[in-house]
mmCIF file of N, CA and C in Angstrom:
data_model
loop_
_atom_site.group_PDB
_atom_site.id
_atom_site.type_symbol
_atom_site.label_atom_id
_atom_site.label_comp_id
_atom_site.label_asym_id
_atom_site.label_seq_id
_atom_site.Cartn_x
_atom_site.Cartn_y
_atom_site.Cartn_z
ATOM 1 N N MET P 1 0.850 -1.164 0.000
ATOM 2 C CA MET P 1 0.000 0.000 0.000
ATOM 3 C C MET P 1 0.900 1.232 0.000
ATOM 4 N N LYS P 2 0.586 2.176 -0.838
ATOM 5 C CA LYS P 2 1.303 3.446 -0.858
ATOM 6 C C LYS P 2 0.377 4.506 -0.283
ATOM 7 N N ILE P 3 0.959 5.437 0.457
ATOM 8 C CA ILE P 3 0.175 6.520 1.033
ATOM 9 C C ILE P 3 0.797 7.854 0.639
ATOM 10 N N ARG P 4 -0.059 8.878 0.596
ATOM 11 C CA ARG P 4 0.407 10.247 0.324
ATOM 12 C C ARG P 4 0.019 11.101 1.523
ATOM 13 N N PHE P 5 0.958 11.854 2.028
ATOM 14 C CA PHE P 5 0.701 12.678 3.203
ATOM 15 C C PHE P 5 -0.060 13.936 2.812
ATOM 16 N N VAL P 6 -1.124 14.241 3.559
ATOM 17 C CA VAL P 6 -1.925 15.435 3.320
ATOM 18 C C VAL P 6 -1.658 16.493 4.390
ATOM 19 N N LYS P 7 -0.978 16.086 5.461
ATOM 20 C CA LYS P 7 -0.530 17.003 6.506
ATOM 21 C C LYS P 7 0.898 16.618 6.868
ATOM 22 N N ALA P 8 1.689 17.579 7.298
ATOM 23 C CA ALA P 8 3.083 17.309 7.662
ATOM 24 C C ALA P 8 3.132 16.372 8.865
ATOM 25 N N TYR P 9 4.044 15.403 8.815
ATOM 26 C CA TYR P 9 4.209 14.437 9.900
ATOM 27 C C TYR P 9 5.687 14.093 10.025
ATOM 28 N N THR P 10 6.260 14.293 11.173
ATOM 29 C CA THR P 10 7.694 14.126 11.465
ATOM 30 C C THR P 10 8.546 14.579 10.285
ATOM 31 N N HIS P 11 9.232 13.672 9.600
ATOM 32 C CA HIS P 11 10.099 14.083 8.487
ATOM 33 C C HIS P 11 9.425 13.899 7.124
ATOM 34 N N TYR P 12 8.112 13.741 7.108
ATOM 35 C CA TYR P 12 7.358 13.655 5.852
ATOM 36 C C TYR P 12 6.626 14.969 5.637
ATOM 37 N N GLU P 13 6.797 15.554 4.465
ATOM 38 C CA GLU P 13 6.113 16.805 4.163
ATOM 39 C C GLU P 13 4.846 16.526 3.361
ATOM 40 N N VAL P 14 4.001 17.512 3.244
ATOM 41 C CA VAL P 14 2.751 17.369 2.502
ATOM 42 C C VAL P 14 3.058 17.011 1.052
ATOM 43 N N GLY P 15 2.362 16.002 0.527
ATOM 44 C CA GLY P 15 2.544 15.570 -0.846
ATOM 45 C C GLY P 15 3.544 14.435 -1.002
ATOM 46 N N LYS P 16 4.296 14.132 0.019
ATOM 47 C CA LYS P 16 5.285 13.040 -0.043
ATOM 48 C C LYS P 16 4.551 11.709 -0.135
ATOM 49 N N VAL P 17 5.028 10.834 -1.000
ATOM 50 C CA VAL P 17 4.461 9.501 -1.160
ATOM 51 C C VAL P 17 5.409 8.508 -0.519
ATOM 52 N N ALA P 18 4.853 7.604 0.292
ATOM 53 C CA ALA P 18 5.672 6.621 0.991
ATOM 54 C C ALA P 18 5.027 5.252 0.883
ATOM 55 N N ASP P 19 5.859 4.239 0.909
ATOM 56 C CA ASP P 19 5.397 2.860 0.924
ATOM 57 C C ASP P 19 5.096 2.489 2.378
ATOM 58 N N GLU P 20 4.242 1.501 2.592
ATOM 59 C CA GLU P 20 3.892 1.116 3.964
ATOM 60 C C GLU P 20 5.113 0.714 4.787
ATOM 61 N N PHE P 21 6.138 0.164 4.131
ATOM 62 C CA PHE P 21 7.333 -0.258 4.843
ATOM 63 C C PHE P 21 8.190 0.933 5.255
ATOM 64 N N ASP P 22 8.061 2.054 4.549
ATOM 65 C CA ASP P 22 8.810 3.262 4.898
ATOM 66 C C ASP P 22 8.306 3.879 6.203
ATOM 67 N N VAL P 23 7.028 3.728 6.501
ATOM 68 C CA VAL P 23 6.445 4.352 7.690
ATOM 69 C C VAL P 23 6.308 3.384 8.856
ATOM 70 N N GLY P 24 6.687 2.138 8.701
ATOM 71 C CA GLY P 24 6.666 1.208 9.814
ATOM 72 C C GLY P 24 5.676 0.076 9.676
ATOM 73 N N GLY P 25 5.162 -0.163 8.501
ATOM 74 C CA GLY P 25 4.269 -1.291 8.289
ATOM 75 C C GLY P 25 2.846 -0.874 7.959
ATOM 76 N N ALA P 26 2.043 -1.865 7.613
ATOM 77 C CA ALA P 26 0.665 -1.626 7.184
ATOM 78 C C ALA P 26 -0.184 -1.046 8.311
ATOM 79 N N THR P 27 0.068 -1.475 9.538
ATOM 80 C CA THR P 27 -0.707 -0.972 10.674
ATOM 81 C C THR P 27 -0.450 0.508 10.894
ATOM 82 N N MET P 28 0.796 0.908 10.818
ATOM 83 C CA MET P 28 1.150 2.318 10.982
ATOM 84 C C MET P 28 0.569 3.151 9.844
ATOM 85 N N ALA P 29 0.642 2.636 8.610
ATOM 86 C CA ALA P 29 0.075 3.349 7.463
ATOM 87 C C ALA P 29 -1.423 3.518 7.635
ATOM 88 N N ALA P 30 -2.111 2.462 8.084
ATOM 89 C CA ALA P 30 -3.559 2.551 8.311
ATOM 90 C C ALA P 30 -3.875 3.560 9.414
ATOM 91 N N GLY P 31 -3.039 3.610 10.436
ATOM 92 C CA GLY P 31 -3.231 4.576 11.519
ATOM 93 C C GLY P 31 -3.085 6.006 11.037
ATOM 94 N N LEU P 32 -2.106 6.251 10.177
ATOM 95 C CA LEU P 32 -1.913 7.599 9.625
ATOM 96 C C LEU P 32 -3.099 8.010 8.767
ATOM 97 N N ILE P 33 -3.665 7.050 8.046
ATOM 98 C CA ILE P 33 -4.854 7.326 7.231
ATOM 99 C C ILE P 33 -6.039 7.642 8.133
ATOM 100 N N ASN P 34 -6.226 6.848 9.197
ATOM 101 C CA ASN P 34 -7.344 7.065 10.122
ATOM 102 C C ASN P 34 -7.241 8.392 10.861
ATOM 103 N N LEU P 35 -6.033 8.842 11.147
ATOM 104 C CA LEU P 35 -5.836 10.123 11.819
ATOM 105 C C LEU P 35 -6.010 11.319 10.875
ATOM 106 N N GLY P 36 -6.074 11.049 9.587
ATOM 107 C CA GLY P 36 -6.236 12.132 8.619
ATOM 108 C C GLY P 36 -4.928 12.767 8.191
ATOM 109 N N LEU P 37 -3.815 12.121 8.516
ATOM 110 C CA LEU P 37 -2.517 12.655 8.112
ATOM 111 C C LEU P 37 -2.129 12.225 6.706
ATOM 112 N N ALA P 38 -2.730 11.128 6.227
ATOM 113 C CA ALA P 38 -2.363 10.582 4.925
ATOM 114 C C ALA P 38 -3.594 10.001 4.253
ATOM 115 N N GLU P 39 -3.458 9.741 2.944
ATOM 116 C CA GLU P 39 -4.514 9.077 2.187
ATOM 117 C C GLU P 39 -3.890 7.952 1.384
ATOM 118 N N GLU P 40 -4.683 6.916 1.140
ATOM 119 C CA GLU P 40 -4.175 5.770 0.395
ATOM 120 C C GLU P 40 -4.136 6.101 -1.088
ATOM 121 N N MET P 41 -3.042 5.728 -1.724
ATOM 122 C CA MET P 41 -2.891 5.947 -3.159
ATOM 123 C C MET P 41 -3.524 4.778 -3.903
ATOM 124 N N PRO P 42 -4.180 5.042 -5.026
ATOM 125 C CA PRO P 42 -4.712 3.931 -5.828
ATOM 126 C C PRO P 42 -3.567 3.113 -6.412
ATOM 127 N N GLU P 43 -3.817 1.829 -6.607
ATOM 128 C CA GLU P 43 -2.778 0.976 -7.167
ATOM 129 C C GLU P 43 -2.546 1.330 -8.623
ATOM 130 N N GLU P 44 -1.280 1.259 -9.031
ATOM 131 C CA GLU P 44 -0.936 1.552 -10.421
ATOM 132 C C GLU P 44 -1.315 0.361 -11.292
ATOM 133 N N LYS P 45 -1.899 0.675 -12.425
ATOM 134 C CA LYS P 45 -2.258 -0.370 -13.386
ATOM 135 C C LYS P 45 -1.239 -0.346 -14.516
ATOM 136 N N PRO P 46 -0.882 -1.499 -15.041
ATOM 137 C CA PRO P 46 0.066 -1.502 -16.163
ATOM 138 C C PRO P 46 -0.527 -0.790 -17.378
ATOM 139 N N ALA P 47 0.304 -0.038 -18.068
ATOM 140 C CA ALA P 47 -0.159 0.693 -19.252
ATOM 141 C C ALA P 47 -0.491 -0.272 -20.385
ATOM 142 N N LYS P 48 -1.493 0.119 -21.142
ATOM 143 C CA LYS P 48 -1.848 -0.680 -22.326
ATOM 144 C C LYS P 48 -0.867 -0.355 -23.437
ATOM 145 N N LYS P 49 -0.819 -1.208 -24.454
ATOM 146 C CA LYS P 49 0.110 -0.990 -25.572
ATOM 147 C C LYS P 49 -0.133 0.363 -26.234
ATOM 148 N N SER P 50 -1.372 0.742 -26.450
ATOM 149 C CA SER P 50 -1.689 2.000 -27.116
ATOM 150 C C SER P 50 -1.243 3.193 -26.271
ATOM 151 N N GLU P 51 -1.304 3.090 -24.931
ATOM 152 C CA GLU P 51 -0.877 4.171 -24.054
ATOM 153 C C GLU P 51 0.637 4.334 -24.087
ATOM 154 N N LYS P 52 1.371 3.221 -24.180
ATOM 155 C CA LYS P 52 2.824 3.277 -24.228
ATOM 156 C C LYS P 52 3.280 3.967 -25.517
ATOM 157 N N ALA P 53 2.656 3.626 -26.641
ATOM 158 C CA ALA P 53 3.038 4.199 -27.925
ATOM 159 C C ALA P 53 2.740 5.698 -27.957
ATOM 160 N N GLY P 54 1.629 6.106 -27.355
ATOM 161 C CA GLY P 54 1.256 7.525 -27.340
ATOM 162 C C GLY P 54 2.156 8.342 -26.460
ATOM 163 N N ALA P 55 2.682 7.754 -25.410
ATOM 164 C CA ALA P 55 3.552 8.492 -24.491
ATOM 165 C C ALA P 55 4.927 8.759 -25.102
ATOM 166 N N ALA P 56 5.358 7.928 -26.025
ATOM 167 C CA ALA P 56 6.681 8.087 -26.626
ATOM 168 C C ALA P 56 6.719 9.228 -27.629
ATOM 169 N N ASP P 57 5.582 9.600 -28.163
ATOM 170 C CA ASP P 57 5.562 10.672 -29.189
ATOM 171 C C ASP P 57 5.732 12.029 -28.602
#
């Protein structure tokens, strides 16, 4: 799970994206989300072939 900080927290500034392991595990990440300090990032989906070709132009 990746999270993005919406409020400053210790050495994480607003907008910083962190992996659950960077903040101390899934429980800590869930706690930061519940406190309103962070939000969960949507999972990245692999690009389709047509999207890859369009990005190169």
